[in-house]
Phi, psi and omega in degrees: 000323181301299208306312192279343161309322200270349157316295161332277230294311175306330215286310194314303179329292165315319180309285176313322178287321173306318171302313192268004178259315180294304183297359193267313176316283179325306180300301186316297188298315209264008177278279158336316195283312177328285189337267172334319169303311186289306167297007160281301189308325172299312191300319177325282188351285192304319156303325183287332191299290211320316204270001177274337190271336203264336170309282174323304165324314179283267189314276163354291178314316193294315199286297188325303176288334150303325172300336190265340135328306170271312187302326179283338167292279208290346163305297194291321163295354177255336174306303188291355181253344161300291189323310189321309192303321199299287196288357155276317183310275164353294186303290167327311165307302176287356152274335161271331158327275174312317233237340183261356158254347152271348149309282161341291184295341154301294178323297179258075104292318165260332162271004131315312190288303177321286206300337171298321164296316161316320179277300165319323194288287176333295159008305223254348165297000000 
């Protein structure tokens, strides 16, 4: 009767000593895994950063290249609005040009015209 109590007794022991090496185990993988978990999550992080900065990036270069976009438009519309004004201006000149040499030629046109009458007048005395 002794023998098989102290048998019971081995066997519960092995049982119980066995339970606690699988929970030692268990904790020890749910240890690792956490671990792991966690350098994924970090590495997530981390991934999310870059592309969020490389996002943030993009976007900068594009507004930077819009701006210098709308600046060369607008350069280029004040070159043309410089030319236009050049070529009015011009346009004037040579028009107040034409009109003071059409003057000039009425003027001695008509003091031709005097001296003719004049030559004539003399003339007819």
């Amino acid at each position: 009767m002794g023998a098989l109590l102290l048998s019971a007794a081995d066997q519960i022991l092995k049982f119980l000593s066995n339970t606690i090496n699988t929970f030692n185990r268990l904790i020890h993988s749910q240890r690792f895994t956490f671990k792991n978990l966690s350098h994924f999550n970090n590495n997530n992080n981390n991934n999310n950063n870059n592309n969020n900065n490389n996002n943030n990036n993009n976007n900068n270069n594009n507004n930077n290249n819009n701006n210098n976009n709308n600046n060369n438009n607008n350069n280029n519309n004040n070159n043309n609005n410089n030319n236009n004004n050049n070529n009015n201006n011009n346009n004037n000149n040579n028009n107040n040009n034409n009109n003071n040499n059409n003057n000039n030629n009425n003027n001695n046109n008509n003091n031709n015209n005097n001296n003719n009458n004049n030559n004539n007048n003399n003339n007819n005395k």
